Amino acid sequence: MTENPIDRAPERRVAFGEAAEQYDAARPGYPDELVTDVLEFTGRRPQGVDALEVGAGTGKATLAFAARGVTLTCLEPDPRMAAVLTRHCAAGMPHVTVENVDFERWQASDRRFVLLLAGQAWHWVDPEVRWRRARELLVPGGTIALFWNDWLVADEPLRHELRAVHHRHLQGLPPHSIVDAQPRESVMAPNSWVWEELRAQEDFTDVEHRLYLSRHTRTTAGIVDLLSSLSSYLILTEETRRAVLSDVSRTIDAHGGALELETRTGLFLARATPA
């Protein structure tokens, strides 16, 4: 019987820790241009930016901002992901603090931040509280920066073959599948839910959307590791996941053992209004 990964969607938020090391090794980071744009939007020198990172994961965004001199408090609810991030920051990054807690429950006392950032994570935050909490934790004029990556197989014939592989084992394609012609459930477009919700908030102004495009080549093993780090694959039964990934491996190997991924990175920026 084929499996529908969407049926187990509520489990996806807590699935990443099962593959923390794979996530760290396989997930692409974010463009240097994005980091530059975010810091320029704050209007401050990087060393003067005190940032709160929501859903920091293993540090794909953390390390890029920390390398510029930004001070970061990183919130990561999964202890296995937080452990990898802590290891990365243990040497030479005293300006990075990692806390194993989710954004909704974190107690900040009276501390306020110049920048709140979230890479590949804001959609997991409770929609009933996320915007209010963000405004409460930012100084007046502070920046919120939310960004995501989408990955698509650039070669159309190979993409169709990989779609067929998934249909052999699953009732429906996983959300954010790399074998879509166009991303489903994407936040890249200006008219996505992120854009609409952010523009509707009285507590935020100067809303902007930016898009960054890049391509990179991945080996068969690299693609399997990437898929293995995605929540919609992690929540599959072990038998189904093995069958899908084995079939994916055979298909890519038959095409030379590598493929090109098109990466689309969407960034949303806004400023907190005066209290």
mmCIF file of C-alpha atoms in Angstrom:
data_model
loop_
_atom_site.group_PDB
_atom_site.id
_atom_site.type_symbol
_atom_site.label_atom_id
_atom_site.label_comp_id
_atom_site.label_asym_id
_atom_site.label_seq_id
_atom_site.Cartn_x
_atom_site.Cartn_y
_atom_site.Cartn_z
ATOM 1 C CA MET A 1 0.000 0.000 0.000
ATOM 2 C CA THR A 2 1.360 3.421 -0.933
ATOM 3 C CA GLU A 3 1.795 6.046 1.763
ATOM 4 C CA ASN A 4 0.697 9.652 1.813
ATOM 5 C CA PRO A 5 3.241 11.786 3.733
ATOM 6 C CA ILE A 6 0.785 14.659 4.019
ATOM 7 C CA ASP A 7 -1.440 12.544 6.273
ATOM 8 C CA ARG A 8 1.201 12.814 9.008
ATOM 9 C CA ALA A 9 1.865 16.532 8.614
ATOM 10 C CA PRO A 10 1.448 17.443 12.336
ATOM 11 C CA GLU A 11 4.518 15.309 13.104
ATOM 12 C CA ARG A 12 6.793 17.208 10.738
ATOM 13 C CA ARG A 13 7.789 20.016 13.116
ATOM 14 C CA VAL A 14 9.475 17.614 15.547
ATOM 15 C CA ALA A 15 11.010 15.253 12.998
ATOM 16 C CA PHE A 16 14.260 17.044 12.155
ATOM 17 C CA GLY A 17 16.244 15.912 15.194
ATOM 18 C CA GLU A 18 16.076 12.314 13.970
ATOM 19 C CA ALA A 19 18.487 13.323 11.202
ATOM 20 C CA ALA A 20 20.348 16.235 12.770
ATOM 21 C CA GLU A 21 23.757 15.284 11.368
ATOM 22 C CA GLN A 22 22.324 14.678 7.879
ATOM 23 C CA TYR A 23 20.478 17.968 8.070
ATOM 24 C CA ASP A 24 23.697 19.735 8.959
ATOM 25 C CA ALA A 25 25.709 18.076 6.198
ATOM 26 C CA ALA A 26 23.121 18.162 3.415
ATOM 27 C CA ARG A 27 21.107 21.365 3.731
ATOM 28 C CA PRO A 28 22.436 24.282 1.655
ATOM 29 C CA GLY A 29 23.039 27.532 3.491
ATOM 30 C CA TYR A 30 21.938 30.999 2.398
ATOM 31 C CA PRO A 31 23.483 33.442 -0.093
ATOM 32 C CA ASP A 32 26.092 35.881 1.211
ATOM 33 C CA GLU A 33 24.105 38.592 -0.564
ATOM 34 C CA LEU A 34 21.119 37.839 1.660
ATOM 35 C CA VAL A 35 23.187 38.287 4.816
ATOM 36 C CA THR A 36 24.524 41.586 3.474
ATOM 37 C CA ASP A 37 21.026 42.801 2.566
ATOM 38 C CA VAL A 38 19.621 41.951 5.997
ATOM 39 C CA LEU A 39 22.427 43.756 7.813
ATOM 40 C CA GLU A 40 22.145 46.803 5.564
ATOM 41 C CA PHE A 41 18.397 46.903 6.235
ATOM 42 C CA THR A 42 19.072 47.166 9.984
ATOM 43 C CA GLY A 43 21.029 50.374 9.339
ATOM 44 C CA ARG A 44 23.730 49.346 11.818
ATOM 45 C CA ARG A 45 27.235 47.973 11.697
ATOM 46 C CA PRO A 46 27.186 44.161 12.149
ATOM 47 C CA GLN A 47 29.040 44.438 15.459
ATOM 48 C CA GLY A 48 26.209 46.628 16.744
ATOM 49 C CA VAL A 49 23.474 44.133 15.862
ATOM 50 C CA ASP A 50 22.038 42.071 18.732
ATOM 51 C CA ALA A 51 19.952 39.360 17.054
ATOM 52 C CA LEU A 52 17.436 36.732 18.111
ATOM 53 C CA GLU A 53 17.275 33.687 15.844
ATOM 54 C CA VAL A 54 14.106 31.589 15.848
ATOM 55 C CA GLY A 55 14.409 27.899 14.972
ATOM 56 C CA ALA A 56 18.167 28.039 14.496
ATOM 57 C CA GLY A 57 18.506 24.349 13.634
ATOM 58 C CA THR A 58 22.132 23.309 13.233
ATOM 59 C CA GLY A 59 23.261 26.818 12.340
ATOM 60 C CA LYS A 60 22.859 27.256 8.585
ATOM 61 C CA ALA A 61 22.004 30.927 9.088
ATOM 62 C CA THR A 62 23.650 31.352 12.498
ATOM 63 C CA LEU A 63 27.199 30.821 11.292
ATOM 64 C CA ALA A 64 26.806 33.196 8.351
ATOM 65 C CA PHE A 65 25.607 36.064 10.559
ATOM 66 C CA ALA A 66 28.049 35.274 13.374
ATOM 67 C CA ALA A 67 30.924 35.421 10.899
ATOM 68 C CA ARG A 68 30.008 39.069 10.234
ATOM 69 C CA GLY A 69 30.253 39.898 13.948
ATOM 70 C CA VAL A 70 26.545 39.800 14.834
ATOM 71 C CA THR A 71 25.707 38.838 18.428
ATOM 72 C CA LEU A 72 23.113 36.048 18.383
ATOM 73 C CA THR A 73 20.775 34.377 20.835
ATOM 74 C CA CYS A 74 19.647 31.200 19.070
ATOM 75 C CA LEU A 75 16.448 29.374 20.001
ATOM 76 C CA GLU A 76 16.165 25.748 18.883
ATOM 77 C CA PRO A 77 13.456 23.472 20.351
ATOM 78 C CA ASP A 78 14.991 20.131 19.347
ATOM 79 C CA PRO A 79 17.864 19.141 21.686
ATOM 80 C CA ARG A 80 19.591 17.089 18.974
ATOM 81 C CA MET A 81 19.651 20.016 16.558
ATOM 82 C CA ALA A 82 20.705 22.383 19.348
ATOM 83 C CA ALA A 83 23.588 20.055 20.246
ATOM 84 C CA VAL A 84 24.999 20.246 16.711
ATOM 85 C CA LEU A 85 24.672 24.045 16.710
ATOM 86 C CA THR A 86 26.362 24.293 20.108
ATOM 87 C CA ARG A 87 29.256 22.188 18.835
ATOM 88 C CA HIS A 88 29.715 24.500 15.849
ATOM 89 C CA CYS A 89 29.808 27.572 18.061
ATOM 90 C CA ALA A 90 31.865 26.144 20.921
ATOM 91 C CA ALA A 91 35.180 27.467 19.648
ATOM 92 C CA GLY A 92 35.736 31.064 18.635
ATOM 93 C CA MET A 93 32.139 32.284 18.847
ATOM 94 C CA PRO A 94 31.543 33.688 22.336
ATOM 95 C CA HIS A 95 29.024 36.095 20.792
ATOM 96 C CA VAL A 96 26.637 33.187 20.037
ATOM 97 C CA THR A 97 24.339 31.740 22.717
ATOM 98 C CA VAL A 98 22.239 28.624 22.093
ATOM 99 C CA GLU A 99 19.080 27.897 24.072
ATOM 100 C CA ASN A 100 17.141 24.638 23.755
ATOM 101 C CA VAL A 101 13.630 26.100 23.809
ATOM 102 C CA ASP A 102 10.905 27.096 21.384
ATOM 103 C CA PHE A 103 10.104 30.695 20.524
ATOM 104 C CA GLU A 104 6.615 30.586 21.990
ATOM 105 C CA ARG A 105 7.792 29.608 25.506
ATOM 106 C CA TRP A 106 11.096 31.474 25.706
ATOM 107 C CA GLN A 107 11.350 33.990 28.558
ATOM 108 C CA ALA A 108 13.257 37.106 27.468
ATOM 109 C CA SER A 109 12.835 39.279 30.576
ATOM 110 C CA ASP A 110 13.186 42.886 29.415
ATOM 111 C CA ARG A 111 15.676 42.204 26.641
ATOM 112 C CA ARG A 112 14.936 43.619 23.184
ATOM 113 C CA PHE A 113 16.721 42.945 19.894
ATOM 114 C CA VAL A 114 17.801 44.908 16.848
ATOM 115 C CA LEU A 115 17.157 41.917 14.560
ATOM 116 C CA LEU A 116 14.872 38.881 14.676
ATOM 117 C CA LEU A 117 15.681 36.312 12.008
ATOM 118 C CA ALA A 118 14.331 32.909 11.047
ATOM 119 C CA GLY A 119 15.654 30.717 8.257
ATOM 120 C CA GLN A 120 13.413 27.872 7.082
ATOM 121 C CA ALA A 121 11.521 28.038 10.389
ATOM 122 C CA TRP A 122 8.868 30.759 10.718
ATOM 123 C CA HIS A 123 6.080 28.544 9.329
ATOM 124 C CA TRP A 124 6.541 26.235 12.335
ATOM 125 C CA VAL A 125 5.816 29.040 14.845
ATOM 126 C CA ASP A 126 2.287 29.237 16.276
ATOM 127 C CA PRO A 127 0.407 31.685 13.990
ATOM 128 C CA GLU A 128 -1.660 32.897 16.950
ATOM 129 C CA VAL A 129 1.356 34.452 18.651
ATOM 130 C CA ARG A 130 4.266 34.739 16.199
ATOM 131 C CA TRP A 131 3.795 38.324 15.024
ATOM 132 C CA ARG A 132 2.925 39.704 18.458
ATOM 133 C CA ARG A 133 5.904 37.968 20.057
ATOM 134 C CA ALA A 134 8.190 39.251 17.317
ATOM 135 C CA ARG A 135 7.131 42.845 17.872
ATOM 136 C CA GLU A 136 7.448 42.538 21.649
ATOM 137 C CA LEU A 137 11.046 41.340 21.304
ATOM 138 C CA LEU A 138 12.229 43.974 18.831
ATOM 139 C CA VAL A 139 13.337 47.517 19.603
ATOM 140 C CA PRO A 140 11.355 50.250 17.783
ATOM 141 C CA GLY A 141 12.636 50.242 14.212
ATOM 142 C CA GLY A 142 14.125 46.778 14.695
ATOM 143 C CA THR A 143 14.244 44.394 11.736
ATOM 144 C CA ILE A 144 12.441 41.118 11.179
ATOM 145 C CA ALA A 145 14.067 38.938 8.490
ATOM 146 C CA LEU A 146 12.366 35.715 7.396
ATOM 147 C CA PHE A 147 13.808 33.527 4.656
ATOM 148 C CA TRP A 148 13.415 30.125 3.035
ATOM 149 C CA ASN A 149 15.064 27.946 0.384
ATOM 150 C CA ASP A 150 13.254 25.964 -2.301
ATOM 151 C CA TRP A 151 15.123 23.336 -4.325
ATOM 152 C CA LEU A 152 14.086 22.006 -7.736
ATOM 153 C CA VAL A 153 15.677 19.502 -10.108
ATOM 154 C CA ALA A 154 16.833 21.600 -13.063
ATOM 155 C CA ASP A 155 16.850 18.781 -15.658
ATOM 156 C CA GLU A 156 13.243 18.320 -16.816
ATOM 157 C CA PRO A 157 13.429 14.697 -18.111
ATOM 158 C CA LEU A 158 15.179 13.564 -14.923
ATOM 159 C CA ARG A 159 12.657 15.483 -12.847
ATOM 160 C CA HIS A 160 9.823 13.572 -14.548
ATOM 161 C CA GLU A 161 11.556 10.253 -13.851
ATOM 162 C CA LEU A 162 11.968 11.136 -10.195
ATOM 163 C CA ARG A 163 8.311 12.151 -10.002
ATOM 164 C CA ALA A 164 7.396 8.693 -11.303
ATOM 165 C CA VAL A 165 9.619 7.150 -8.629
ATOM 166 C CA HIS A 166 7.701 8.978 -5.922
ATOM 167 C CA HIS A 167 4.330 8.054 -7.372
ATOM 168 C CA ARG A 168 5.331 4.370 -7.292
ATOM 169 C CA HIS A 169 5.742 4.523 -3.531
ATOM 170 C CA LEU A 170 3.547 7.395 -2.310
ATOM 171 C CA GLN A 171 -0.069 8.410 -2.760
ATOM 172 C CA GLY A 172 0.982 12.040 -3.166
ATOM 173 C CA LEU A 173 4.183 13.997 -3.572
ATOM 174 C CA PRO A 174 5.680 15.347 -0.342
ATOM 175 C CA PRO A 175 5.260 19.088 0.204
ATOM 176 C CA HIS A 176 8.239 21.101 -1.056
ATOM 177 C CA SER A 177 9.330 18.176 -3.208
ATOM 178 C CA ILE A 178 12.415 18.786 -5.372
ATOM 179 C CA VAL A 179 10.615 17.112 -8.278
ATOM 180 C CA ASP A 180 7.922 19.765 -8.671
ATOM 181 C CA ALA A 181 8.000 21.882 -11.830
ATOM 182 C CA GLN A 182 7.172 24.817 -9.535
ATOM 183 C CA PRO A 183 7.324 24.736 -5.725
ATOM 184 C CA ARG A 184 4.083 23.887 -3.964
ATOM 185 C CA GLU A 185 3.365 25.471 -0.576
ATOM 186 C CA SER A 186 6.169 27.936 -1.312
ATOM 187 C CA VAL A 187 6.609 31.298 0.374
ATOM 188 C CA MET A 188 8.823 32.734 -2.363
ATOM 189 C CA ALA A 189 6.216 34.872 -4.097
ATOM 190 C CA PRO A 190 5.287 38.339 -2.760
ATOM 191 C CA ASN A 191 1.637 37.266 -2.543
ATOM 192 C CA SER A 192 2.358 34.302 -0.252
ATOM 193 C CA TRP A 193 0.920 34.025 3.259
ATOM 194 C CA VAL A 194 4.088 35.542 4.726
ATOM 195 C CA TRP A 195 3.717 38.682 2.626
ATOM 196 C CA GLU A 196 -0.014 38.982 3.287
ATOM 197 C CA GLU A 197 0.254 38.410 7.034
ATOM 198 C CA LEU A 198 3.242 40.725 7.442
ATOM 199 C CA ARG A 199 1.608 43.558 5.522
ATOM 200 C CA ALA A 200 -1.534 43.153 7.637
ATOM 201 C CA GLN A 201 0.383 43.702 10.884
ATOM 202 C CA GLU A 202 0.048 47.223 12.289
ATOM 203 C CA ASP A 203 3.226 46.589 14.264
ATOM 204 C CA PHE A 204 5.419 46.312 11.145
ATOM 205 C CA THR A 205 6.182 48.653 8.261
ATOM 206 C CA ASP A 206 8.533 49.001 5.256
ATOM 207 C CA VAL A 207 7.780 45.435 4.136
ATOM 208 C CA GLU A 208 10.085 44.158 1.379
ATOM 209 C CA HIS A 209 10.505 40.889 -0.529
ATOM 210 C CA ARG A 210 13.693 39.781 -2.295
ATOM 211 C CA LEU A 211 14.541 36.677 -4.309
ATOM 212 C CA TYR A 212 17.948 35.061 -4.866
ATOM 213 C CA LEU A 213 18.610 32.394 -7.509
ATOM 214 C CA SER A 214 21.504 29.941 -7.661
ATOM 215 C CA ARG A 215 22.369 26.481 -8.975
ATOM 216 C CA HIS A 216 24.603 23.764 -7.628
ATOM 217 C CA THR A 217 25.387 20.156 -8.456
ATOM 218 C CA ARG A 218 24.685 17.298 -6.061
ATOM 219 C CA THR A 219 25.850 13.686 -6.229
ATOM 220 C CA THR A 220 23.445 10.803 -5.707
ATOM 221 C CA ALA A 221 24.517 10.557 -2.065
ATOM 222 C CA GLY A 222 24.088 14.297 -1.646
ATOM 223 C CA ILE A 223 20.521 14.195 -2.949
ATOM 224 C CA VAL A 224 19.638 11.234 -0.719
ATOM 225 C CA ASP A 225 21.035 13.091 2.291
ATOM 226 C CA LEU A 226 19.067 16.212 1.361
ATOM 227 C CA LEU A 227 15.799 14.290 1.036
ATOM 228 C CA SER A 228 16.565 12.438 4.270
ATOM 229 C CA SER A 229 16.733 15.786 6.071
ATOM 230 C CA LEU A 230 13.266 16.926 4.937
ATOM 231 C CA SER A 231 10.421 16.497 7.409
ATOM 232 C CA SER A 232 8.033 15.062 4.826
ATOM 233 C CA TYR A 233 10.462 12.161 4.252
ATOM 234 C CA LEU A 234 11.415 11.754 7.910
ATOM 235 C CA ILE A 235 7.818 11.047 8.897
ATOM 236 C CA LEU A 236 7.446 8.237 6.368
ATOM 237 C CA THR A 237 7.614 4.703 7.704
ATOM 238 C CA GLU A 238 11.154 3.340 7.565
ATOM 239 C CA GLU A 239 10.169 0.757 4.926
ATOM 240 C CA THR A 240 8.626 3.376 2.629
ATOM 241 C CA ARG A 241 11.465 5.848 3.098
ATOM 242 C CA ARG A 242 14.074 3.207 2.234
ATOM 243 C CA ALA A 243 12.149 2.136 -0.857
ATOM 244 C CA VAL A 244 11.747 5.709 -2.148
ATOM 245 C CA LEU A 245 15.376 6.680 -1.528
ATOM 246 C CA SER A 246 16.736 3.468 -3.051
ATOM 247 C CA ASP A 247 14.684 4.063 -6.179
ATOM 248 C CA VAL A 248 15.827 7.701 -6.265
ATOM 249 C CA SER A 249 19.453 6.546 -6.001
ATOM 250 C CA ARG A 250 19.129 4.093 -8.881
ATOM 251 C CA THR A 251 17.487 6.730 -11.070
ATOM 252 C CA ILE A 252 20.159 9.382 -10.465
ATOM 253 C CA ASP A 253 22.972 6.838 -10.886
ATOM 254 C CA ALA A 254 21.507 5.942 -14.279
ATOM 255 C CA HIS A 255 21.920 9.628 -15.229
ATOM 256 C CA GLY A 256 25.582 9.799 -14.307
ATOM 257 C CA GLY A 257 25.396 9.909 -10.534
ATOM 258 C CA ALA A 258 24.677 13.631 -10.149
ATOM 259 C CA LEU A 259 22.071 16.273 -10.867
ATOM 260 C CA GLU A 260 21.785 20.042 -10.816
ATOM 261 C CA LEU A 261 19.521 21.703 -8.275
ATOM 262 C CA GLU A 262 18.027 25.128 -8.790
ATOM 263 C CA THR A 263 17.853 26.955 -5.463
ATOM 264 C CA ARG A 264 15.431 29.816 -4.887
ATOM 265 C CA THR A 265 15.852 31.786 -1.683
ATOM 266 C CA GLY A 266 13.091 34.164 -0.649
ATOM 267 C CA LEU A 267 13.641 36.908 1.934
ATOM 268 C CA PHE A 268 10.993 39.020 3.697
ATOM 269 C CA LEU A 269 12.048 42.160 5.574
ATOM 270 C CA ALA A 270 10.142 44.644 7.718
ATOM 271 C CA ARG A 271 10.683 47.134 10.532
ATOM 272 C CA ALA A 272 8.958 47.229 13.900
ATOM 273 C CA THR A 273 6.864 50.337 14.409
ATOM 274 C CA PRO A 274 7.296 52.492 17.532
ATOM 275 C CA ALA A 275 5.576 51.015 20.583
#
